[in-house]
Amino acid sequence: GNPFLIVVAPVGDAPESALTRAFVSNGRQGVNYHRGVWHHPVLTIEKQDDFLVVDRSGSGNNCDEHYFEENQRLVLDPNPQEG
C-alpha cells in the first residue's frame, strides 16, 4: 500500500479546526477511530489507491456528518508550535 492521510478532530458537537490533526500513514497499517472522534474520509496521496473499509454491524445510524461552510478551508501546519 501507499502512504495516505489520516485527519482527525477530538470528540465534540462539531470538529474544531484548531484541534484538527493530520497524520501520514505508512501505507501498511489499519486505522481504528474511537467512538465520537471526527475523521475525514480516506485521503490518498497517490493518484489512485485501493482501500478496504470495515464498518460495524447492527441497526441504527453510526455516522454523524458535519458540513463546513462552502468558503471554509482547513489548513494544517506541517510544523505546529507546541505549547
PDB file of N, CA and C in Angstrom:
ATOM      1  N   GLY A   1       0.814  -1.194   0.000  1.00  0.00           N
ATOM      2  CA  GLY A   1       0.000   0.000   0.000  1.00  0.00           C
ATOM      3  C   GLY A   1       0.855   1.254   0.000  1.00  0.00           C
ATOM      4  N   ASN A   2       0.231   2.331  -0.343  1.00  0.00           N
ATOM      5  CA  ASN A   2       0.879   3.640  -0.377  1.00  0.00           C
ATOM      6  C   ASN A   2       0.507   4.458   0.852  1.00  0.00           C
ATOM      7  N   PRO A   3       1.367   5.369   1.286  1.00  0.00           N
ATOM      8  CA  PRO A   3       1.007   6.259   2.386  1.00  0.00           C
ATOM      9  C   PRO A   3      -0.279   7.027   2.053  1.00  0.00           C
ATOM     10  N   PHE A   4      -1.071   7.304   3.079  1.00  0.00           N
ATOM     11  CA  PHE A   4      -2.291   8.093   2.917  1.00  0.00           C
ATOM     12  C   PHE A   4      -2.465   8.980   4.138  1.00  0.00           C
ATOM     13  N   LEU A   5      -3.344   9.974   4.033  1.00  0.00           N
ATOM     14  CA  LEU A   5      -3.551  10.914   5.128  1.00  0.00           C
ATOM     15  C   LEU A   5      -4.669  10.456   6.053  1.00  0.00           C
ATOM     16  N   ILE A   6      -4.466  10.676   7.338  1.00  0.00           N
ATOM     17  CA  ILE A   6      -5.466  10.417   8.371  1.00  0.00           C
ATOM     18  C   ILE A   6      -5.723  11.768   9.036  1.00  0.00           C
ATOM     19  N   VAL A   7      -6.952  12.268   8.949  1.00  0.00           N
ATOM     20  CA  VAL A   7      -7.298  13.576   9.516  1.00  0.00           C
ATOM     21  C   VAL A   7      -8.362  13.372  10.582  1.00  0.00           C
ATOM     22  N   VAL A   8      -8.073  13.837  11.804  1.00  0.00           N
ATOM     23  CA  VAL A   8      -8.981  13.626  12.936  1.00  0.00           C
ATOM     24  C   VAL A   8      -9.139  14.898  13.766  1.00  0.00           C
ATOM     25  N   ALA A   9     -10.263  14.963  14.491  1.00  0.00           N
ATOM     26  CA  ALA A   9     -10.522  16.042  15.449  1.00  0.00           C
ATOM     27  C   ALA A   9     -11.172  15.403  16.674  1.00  0.00           C
ATOM     28  N   PRO A  10     -10.967  15.978  17.864  1.00  0.00           N
ATOM     29  CA  PRO A  10     -11.495  15.388  19.096  1.00  0.00           C
ATOM     30  C   PRO A  10     -13.021  15.307  19.123  1.00  0.00           C
ATOM     31  N   VAL A  11     -13.510  14.438  19.982  1.00  0.00           N
ATOM     32  CA  VAL A  11     -14.942  14.281  20.222  1.00  0.00           C
ATOM     33  C   VAL A  11     -15.539  15.634  20.600  1.00  0.00           C
ATOM     34  N   GLY A  12     -16.699  15.936  20.081  1.00  0.00           N
ATOM     35  CA  GLY A  12     -17.395  17.183  20.389  1.00  0.00           C
ATOM     36  C   GLY A  12     -18.622  17.319  19.515  1.00  0.00           C
ATOM     37  N   ASP A  13     -19.348  18.427  19.695  1.00  0.00           N
ATOM     38  CA  ASP A  13     -20.551  18.651  18.892  1.00  0.00           C
ATOM     39  C   ASP A  13     -20.228  18.837  17.415  1.00  0.00           C
ATOM     40  N   ALA A  14     -19.079  19.417  17.129  1.00  0.00           N
ATOM     41  CA  ALA A  14     -18.623  19.637  15.754  1.00  0.00           C
ATOM     42  C   ALA A  14     -17.098  19.643  15.771  1.00  0.00           C
ATOM     43  N   PRO A  15     -16.461  19.307  14.657  1.00  0.00           N
ATOM     44  CA  PRO A  15     -14.996  19.338  14.630  1.00  0.00           C
ATOM     45  C   PRO A  15     -14.474  20.763  14.793  1.00  0.00           C
ATOM     46  N   GLU A  16     -13.438  20.924  15.605  1.00  0.00           N
ATOM     47  CA  GLU A  16     -12.819  22.235  15.806  1.00  0.00           C
ATOM     48  C   GLU A  16     -11.546  22.306  14.970  1.00  0.00           C
ATOM     49  N   SER A  17     -11.485  23.266  14.071  1.00  0.00           N
ATOM     50  CA  SER A  17     -10.341  23.342  13.162  1.00  0.00           C
ATOM     51  C   SER A  17      -9.024  23.515  13.910  1.00  0.00           C
ATOM     52  N   ALA A  18      -9.024  24.251  15.023  1.00  0.00           N
ATOM     53  CA  ALA A  18      -7.780  24.478  15.778  1.00  0.00           C
ATOM     54  C   ALA A  18      -7.259  23.203  16.426  1.00  0.00           C
ATOM     55  N   LEU A  19      -8.134  22.222  16.616  1.00  0.00           N
ATOM     56  CA  LEU A  19      -7.732  20.971  17.266  1.00  0.00           C
ATOM     57  C   LEU A  19      -7.601  19.816  16.280  1.00  0.00           C
ATOM     58  N   THR A  20      -7.773  20.093  15.014  1.00  0.00           N
ATOM     59  CA  THR A  20      -7.692  19.054  13.991  1.00  0.00           C
ATOM     60  C   THR A  20      -6.234  18.712  13.709  1.00  0.00           C
ATOM     61  N   ARG A  21      -5.964  17.435  13.566  1.00  0.00           N
ATOM     62  CA  ARG A  21      -4.601  16.961  13.309  1.00  0.00           C
ATOM     63  C   ARG A  21      -4.610  16.020  12.111  1.00  0.00           C
ATOM     64  N   ALA A  22      -3.505  16.000  11.393  1.00  0.00           N
ATOM     65  CA  ALA A  22      -3.349  15.094  10.255  1.00  0.00           C
ATOM     66  C   ALA A  22      -2.086  14.276  10.447  1.00  0.00           C
ATOM     67  N   PHE A  23      -2.148  13.049  10.004  1.00  0.00           N
ATOM     68  CA  PHE A  23      -1.023  12.122  10.107  1.00  0.00           C
ATOM     69  C   PHE A  23      -0.838  11.445   8.757  1.00  0.00           C
ATOM     70  N   VAL A  24       0.382  11.083   8.452  1.00  0.00           N
ATOM     71  CA  VAL A  24       0.670  10.326   7.237  1.00  0.00           C
ATOM     72  C   VAL A  24       0.911   8.883   7.652  1.00  0.00           C
ATOM     73  N   SER A  25       0.108   7.977   7.108  1.00  0.00           N
ATOM     74  CA  SER A  25       0.289   6.557   7.415  1.00  0.00           C
ATOM     75  C   SER A  25       1.482   6.020   6.631  1.00  0.00           C
ATOM     76  N   ASN A  26       1.913   4.833   7.001  1.00  0.00           N
ATOM     77  CA  ASN A  26       2.998   4.216   6.232  1.00  0.00           C
ATOM     78  C   ASN A  26       2.456   3.393   5.062  1.00  0.00           C
ATOM     79  N   GLY A  27       1.128   3.346   4.927  1.00  0.00           N
ATOM     80  CA  GLY A  27       0.514   2.624   3.820  1.00  0.00           C
ATOM     81  C   GLY A  27       0.299   1.149   4.072  1.00  0.00           C
ATOM     82  N   ARG A  28       0.754   0.656   5.216  1.00  0.00           N
ATOM     83  CA  ARG A  28       0.621  -0.764   5.530  1.00  0.00           C
ATOM     84  C   ARG A  28      -0.068  -0.973   6.879  1.00  0.00           C
ATOM     85  N   GLN A  29      -0.826   0.002   7.326  1.00  0.00           N
ATOM     86  CA  GLN A  29      -1.452  -0.098   8.636  1.00  0.00           C
ATOM     87  C   GLN A  29      -2.949   0.184   8.541  1.00  0.00           C
ATOM     88  N   GLY A  30      -3.679  -0.330   9.513  1.00  0.00           N
ATOM     89  CA  GLY A  30      -5.106  -0.061   9.607  1.00  0.00           C
ATOM     90  C   GLY A  30      -5.349   1.095  10.558  1.00  0.00           C
ATOM     91  N   VAL A  31      -6.545   1.647  10.495  1.00  0.00           N
ATOM     92  CA  VAL A  31      -6.913   2.767  11.356  1.00  0.00           C
ATOM     93  C   VAL A  31      -8.230   2.435  12.039  1.00  0.00           C
ATOM     94  N   ASN A  32      -8.264   2.579  13.353  1.00  0.00           N
ATOM     95  CA  ASN A  32      -9.473   2.416  14.154  1.00  0.00           C
ATOM     96  C   ASN A  32      -9.762   3.746  14.813  1.00  0.00           C
ATOM     97  N   TYR A  33     -10.976   4.245  14.694  1.00  0.00           N
ATOM     98  CA  TYR A  33     -11.344   5.513  15.322  1.00  0.00           C
ATOM     99  C   TYR A  33     -12.156   5.237  16.583  1.00  0.00           C
ATOM    100  N   HIS A  34     -11.840   5.950  17.652  1.00  0.00           N
ATOM    101  CA  HIS A  34     -12.625   5.842  18.879  1.00  0.00           C
ATOM    102  C   HIS A  34     -14.002   6.449  18.626  1.00  0.00           C
ATOM    103  N   ARG A  35     -15.002   5.953  19.320  1.00  0.00           N
ATOM    104  CA  ARG A  35     -16.365   6.458  19.169  1.00  0.00           C
ATOM    105  C   ARG A  35     -16.400   7.977  19.364  1.00  0.00           C
ATOM    106  N   GLY A  36     -17.026   8.673  18.441  1.00  0.00           N
ATOM    107  CA  GLY A  36     -17.200  10.114  18.547  1.00  0.00           C
ATOM    108  C   GLY A  36     -16.084  10.954  17.953  1.00  0.00           C
ATOM    109  N   VAL A  37     -14.965  10.332  17.609  1.00  0.00           N
ATOM    110  CA  VAL A  37     -13.853  11.091  17.017  1.00  0.00           C
ATOM    111  C   VAL A  37     -14.251  11.510  15.600  1.00  0.00           C
ATOM    112  N   TRP A  38     -14.112  12.793  15.332  1.00  0.00           N
ATOM    113  CA  TRP A  38     -14.386  13.279  13.985  1.00  0.00           C
ATOM    114  C   TRP A  38     -13.232  12.858  13.083  1.00  0.00           C
ATOM    115  N   HIS A  39     -13.556  12.376  11.898  1.00  0.00           N
ATOM    116  CA  HIS A  39     -12.498  11.982  10.968  1.00  0.00           C
ATOM    117  C   HIS A  39     -12.940  12.237   9.534  1.00  0.00           C
ATOM    118  N   HIS A  40     -11.973  12.581   8.742  1.00  0.00           N
ATOM    119  CA  HIS A  40     -12.215  12.805   7.318  1.00  0.00           C
ATOM    120  C   HIS A  40     -12.207  11.455   6.621  1.00  0.00           C
ATOM    121  N   PRO A  41     -12.988  11.282   5.565  1.00  0.00           N
ATOM    122  CA  PRO A  41     -12.858  10.051   4.778  1.00  0.00           C
ATOM    123  C   PRO A  41     -11.425   9.903   4.259  1.00  0.00           C
ATOM    124  N   VAL A  42     -11.104   8.744   3.783  1.00  0.00           N
ATOM    125  CA  VAL A  42      -9.754   8.436   3.315  1.00  0.00           C
ATOM    126  C   VAL A  42      -9.273   9.480   2.303  1.00  0.00           C
ATOM    127  N   LEU A  43      -8.042   9.952   2.500  1.00  0.00           N
ATOM    128  CA  LEU A  43      -7.418  10.914   1.584  1.00  0.00           C
ATOM    129  C   LEU A  43      -6.152  10.282   1.014  1.00  0.00           C
ATOM    130  N   THR A  44      -6.161  10.035  -0.272  1.00  0.00           N
ATOM    131  CA  THR A  44      -4.989   9.430  -0.899  1.00  0.00           C
ATOM    132  C   THR A  44      -3.928  10.479  -1.193  1.00  0.00           C
ATOM    133  N   ILE A  45      -2.701  10.045  -1.191  1.00  0.00           N
ATOM    134  CA  ILE A  45      -1.586  10.898  -1.593  1.00  0.00           C
ATOM    135  C   ILE A  45      -1.237  10.603  -3.049  1.00  0.00           C
ATOM    136  N   GLU A  46      -1.337   9.341  -3.401  1.00  0.00           N
ATOM    137  CA  GLU A  46      -1.080   8.924  -4.780  1.00  0.00           C
ATOM    138  C   GLU A  46      -2.291   9.245  -5.654  1.00  0.00           C
ATOM    139  N   LYS A  47      -2.101   9.192  -6.950  1.00  0.00           N
ATOM    140  CA  LYS A  47      -3.193   9.483  -7.881  1.00  0.00           C
ATOM    141  C   LYS A  47      -4.349   8.501  -7.695  1.00  0.00           C
ATOM    142  N   GLN A  48      -4.037   7.241  -7.420  1.00  0.00           N
ATOM    143  CA  GLN A  48      -5.065   6.220  -7.243  1.00  0.00           C
ATOM    144  C   GLN A  48      -4.574   5.217  -6.215  1.00  0.00           C
ATOM    145  N   ASP A  49      -5.492   4.698  -5.410  1.00  0.00           N
ATOM    146  CA  ASP A  49      -5.137   3.684  -4.423  1.00  0.00           C
ATOM    147  C   ASP A  49      -6.375   2.863  -4.102  1.00  0.00           C
ATOM    148  N   ASP A  50      -6.206   1.723  -3.467  1.00  0.00           N
ATOM    149  CA  ASP A  50      -7.313   0.861  -3.058  1.00  0.00           C
ATOM    150  C   ASP A  50      -7.354   0.785  -1.543  1.00  0.00           C
ATOM    151  N   PHE A  51      -8.572   0.789  -0.977  1.00  0.00           N
ATOM    152  CA  PHE A  51      -8.756   0.706   0.468  1.00  0.00           C
ATOM    153  C   PHE A  51      -9.855  -0.291   0.784  1.00  0.00           C
ATOM    154  N   LEU A  52      -9.747  -0.909   1.933  1.00  0.00           N
ATOM    155  CA  LEU A  52     -10.790  -1.781   2.455  1.00  0.00           C
ATOM    156  C   LEU A  52     -11.350  -1.100   3.691  1.00  0.00           C
ATOM    157  N   VAL A  53     -12.666  -0.884   3.718  1.00  0.00           N
ATOM    158  CA  VAL A  53     -13.317  -0.250   4.860  1.00  0.00           C
ATOM    159  C   VAL A  53     -14.223  -1.272   5.523  1.00  0.00           C
ATOM    160  N   VAL A  54     -14.052  -1.461   6.828  1.00  0.00           N
ATOM    161  CA  VAL A  54     -14.888  -2.370   7.606  1.00  0.00           C
ATOM    162  C   VAL A  54     -15.694  -1.521   8.573  1.00  0.00           C
ATOM    163  N   ASP A  55     -17.010  -1.664   8.521  1.00  0.00           N
ATOM    164  CA  ASP A  55     -17.901  -0.889   9.375  1.00  0.00           C
ATOM    165  C   ASP A  55     -18.569  -1.834  10.365  1.00  0.00           C
ATOM    166  N   ARG A  56     -19.147  -1.278  11.394  1.00  0.00           N
ATOM    167  CA  ARG A  56     -19.809  -2.119  12.390  1.00  0.00           C
ATOM    168  C   ARG A  56     -21.124  -2.646  11.833  1.00  0.00           C
ATOM    169  N   SER A  57     -21.622  -3.722  12.428  1.00  0.00           N
ATOM    170  CA  SER A  57     -22.926  -4.248  12.038  1.00  0.00           C
ATOM    171  C   SER A  57     -23.960  -3.794  13.060  1.00  0.00           C
ATOM    172  N   GLY A  58     -25.201  -4.013  12.762  1.00  0.00           N
ATOM    173  CA  GLY A  58     -26.266  -3.647  13.688  1.00  0.00           C
ATOM    174  C   GLY A  58     -27.126  -2.541  13.127  1.00  0.00           C
ATOM    175  N   SER A  59     -28.212  -2.293  13.827  1.00  0.00           N
ATOM    176  CA  SER A  59     -29.146  -1.274  13.360  1.00  0.00           C
ATOM    177  C   SER A  59     -28.757   0.098  13.895  1.00  0.00           C
ATOM    178  N   GLY A  60     -29.339   1.113  13.314  1.00  0.00           N
ATOM    179  CA  GLY A  60     -29.104   2.470  13.788  1.00  0.00           C
ATOM    180  C   GLY A  60     -28.002   3.175  13.027  1.00  0.00           C
ATOM    181  N   ASN A  61     -28.011   4.484  13.147  1.00  0.00           N
ATOM    182  CA  ASN A  61     -27.028   5.320  12.472  1.00  0.00           C
ATOM    183  C   ASN A  61     -25.735   5.338  13.284  1.00  0.00           C
ATOM    184  N   ASN A  62     -24.618   5.111  12.652  1.00  0.00           N
ATOM    185  CA  ASN A  62     -23.336   5.152  13.356  1.00  0.00           C
ATOM    186  C   ASN A  62     -22.423   6.234  12.799  1.00  0.00           C
ATOM    187  N   CYS A  63     -23.016   7.191  12.090  1.00  0.00           N
ATOM    188  CA  CYS A  63     -22.197   8.222  11.458  1.00  0.00           C
ATOM    189  C   CYS A  63     -22.921   9.564  11.505  1.00  0.00           C
ATOM    190  N   ASP A  64     -22.277  10.558  12.100  1.00  0.00           N
ATOM    191  CA  ASP A  64     -22.775  11.934  12.066  1.00  0.00           C
ATOM    192  C   ASP A  64     -21.908  12.703  11.090  1.00  0.00           C
ATOM    193  N   GLU A  65     -22.521  13.407  10.172  1.00  0.00           N
ATOM    194  CA  GLU A  65     -21.768  14.184   9.193  1.00  0.00           C
ATOM    195  C   GLU A  65     -21.810  15.658   9.555  1.00  0.00           C
ATOM    196  N   HIS A  66     -20.694  16.339   9.315  1.00  0.00           N
ATOM    197  CA  HIS A  66     -20.603  17.779   9.533  1.00  0.00           C
ATOM    198  C   HIS A  66     -20.226  18.415   8.209  1.00  0.00           C
ATOM    199  N   TYR A  67     -20.974  19.410   7.819  1.00  0.00           N
ATOM    200  CA  TYR A  67     -20.689  20.115   6.570  1.00  0.00           C
ATOM    201  C   TYR A  67     -20.128  21.492   6.904  1.00  0.00           C
ATOM    202  N   PHE A  68     -18.936  21.761   6.431  1.00  0.00           N
ATOM    203  CA  PHE A  68     -18.317  23.063   6.626  1.00  0.00           C
ATOM    204  C   PHE A  68     -18.949  24.071   5.672  1.00  0.00           C
ATOM    205  N   GLU A  69     -18.812  25.337   6.006  1.00  0.00           N
ATOM    206  CA  GLU A  69     -19.272  26.388   5.105  1.00  0.00           C
ATOM    207  C   GLU A  69     -18.529  26.248   3.778  1.00  0.00           C
ATOM    208  N   GLU A  70     -19.176  26.613   2.697  1.00  0.00           N
ATOM    209  CA  GLU A  70     -18.587  26.430   1.371  1.00  0.00           C
ATOM    210  C   GLU A  70     -17.241  27.128   1.227  1.00  0.00           C
ATOM    211  N   ASN A  71     -17.083  28.293   1.842  1.00  0.00           N
ATOM    212  CA  ASN A  71     -15.829  29.040   1.703  1.00  0.00           C
ATOM    213  C   ASN A  71     -14.844  28.757   2.833  1.00  0.00           C
ATOM    214  N   GLN A  72     -15.168  27.824   3.712  1.00  0.00           N
ATOM    215  CA  GLN A  72     -14.289  27.494   4.841  1.00  0.00           C
ATOM    216  C   GLN A  72     -13.262  26.453   4.406  1.00  0.00           C
ATOM    217  N   ARG A  73     -12.006  26.710   4.753  1.00  0.00           N
ATOM    218  CA  ARG A  73     -10.929  25.771   4.419  1.00  0.00           C
ATOM    219  C   ARG A  73     -10.169  25.418   5.676  1.00  0.00           C
ATOM    220  N   LEU A  74      -9.673  24.234   5.711  1.00  0.00           N
ATOM    221  CA  LEU A  74      -8.862  23.769   6.822  1.00  0.00           C
ATOM    222  C   LEU A  74      -7.434  23.647   6.321  1.00  0.00           C
ATOM    223  N   VAL A  75      -6.534  24.399   6.923  1.00  0.00           N
ATOM    224  CA  VAL A  75      -5.126  24.363   6.548  1.00  0.00           C
ATOM    225  C   VAL A  75      -4.359  23.838   7.747  1.00  0.00           C
ATOM    226  N   LEU A  76      -3.647  22.753   7.553  1.00  0.00           N
ATOM    227  CA  LEU A  76      -2.895  22.134   8.638  1.00  0.00           C
ATOM    228  C   LEU A  76      -1.423  22.490   8.513  1.00  0.00           C
ATOM    229  N   ASP A  77      -0.858  22.999   9.588  1.00  0.00           N
ATOM    230  CA  ASP A  77       0.546  23.395   9.635  1.00  0.00           C
ATOM    231  C   ASP A  77       1.411  22.147   9.773  1.00  0.00           C
ATOM    232  N   PRO A  78       2.321  21.893   8.842  1.00  0.00           N
ATOM    233  CA  PRO A  78       3.160  20.701   8.948  1.00  0.00           C
ATOM    234  C   PRO A  78       4.183  20.790  10.082  1.00  0.00           C
ATOM    235  N   ASN A  79       4.377  21.974  10.647  1.00  0.00           N
ATOM    236  CA  ASN A  79       5.325  22.173  11.743  1.00  0.00           C
ATOM    237  C   ASN A  79       4.670  22.973  12.866  1.00  0.00           C
ATOM    238  N   PRO A  80       3.672  22.388  13.548  1.00  0.00           N
ATOM    239  CA  PRO A  80       2.968  23.153  14.586  1.00  0.00           C
ATOM    240  C   PRO A  80       3.874  23.487  15.766  1.00  0.00           C
ATOM    241  N   GLN A  81       3.636  24.637  16.364  1.00  0.00           N
ATOM    242  CA  GLN A  81       4.369  25.054  17.565  1.00  0.00           C
ATOM    243  C   GLN A  81       3.719  24.412  18.779  1.00  0.00           C
ATOM    244  N   GLU A  82       4.495  23.828  19.628  1.00  0.00           N
ATOM    245  CA  GLU A  82       3.978  23.218  20.853  1.00  0.00           C
ATOM    246  C   GLU A  82       3.815  24.287  21.913  1.00  0.00           C
ATOM    247  N   GLY A  83       2.842  24.089  22.803  1.00  0.00           N
ATOM    248  CA  GLY A  83       2.731  24.980  23.946  1.00  0.00           C
ATOM    249  C   GLY A  83       1.515  25.755  23.942  1.00  0.00           C
TER     250      GLY A  83
END
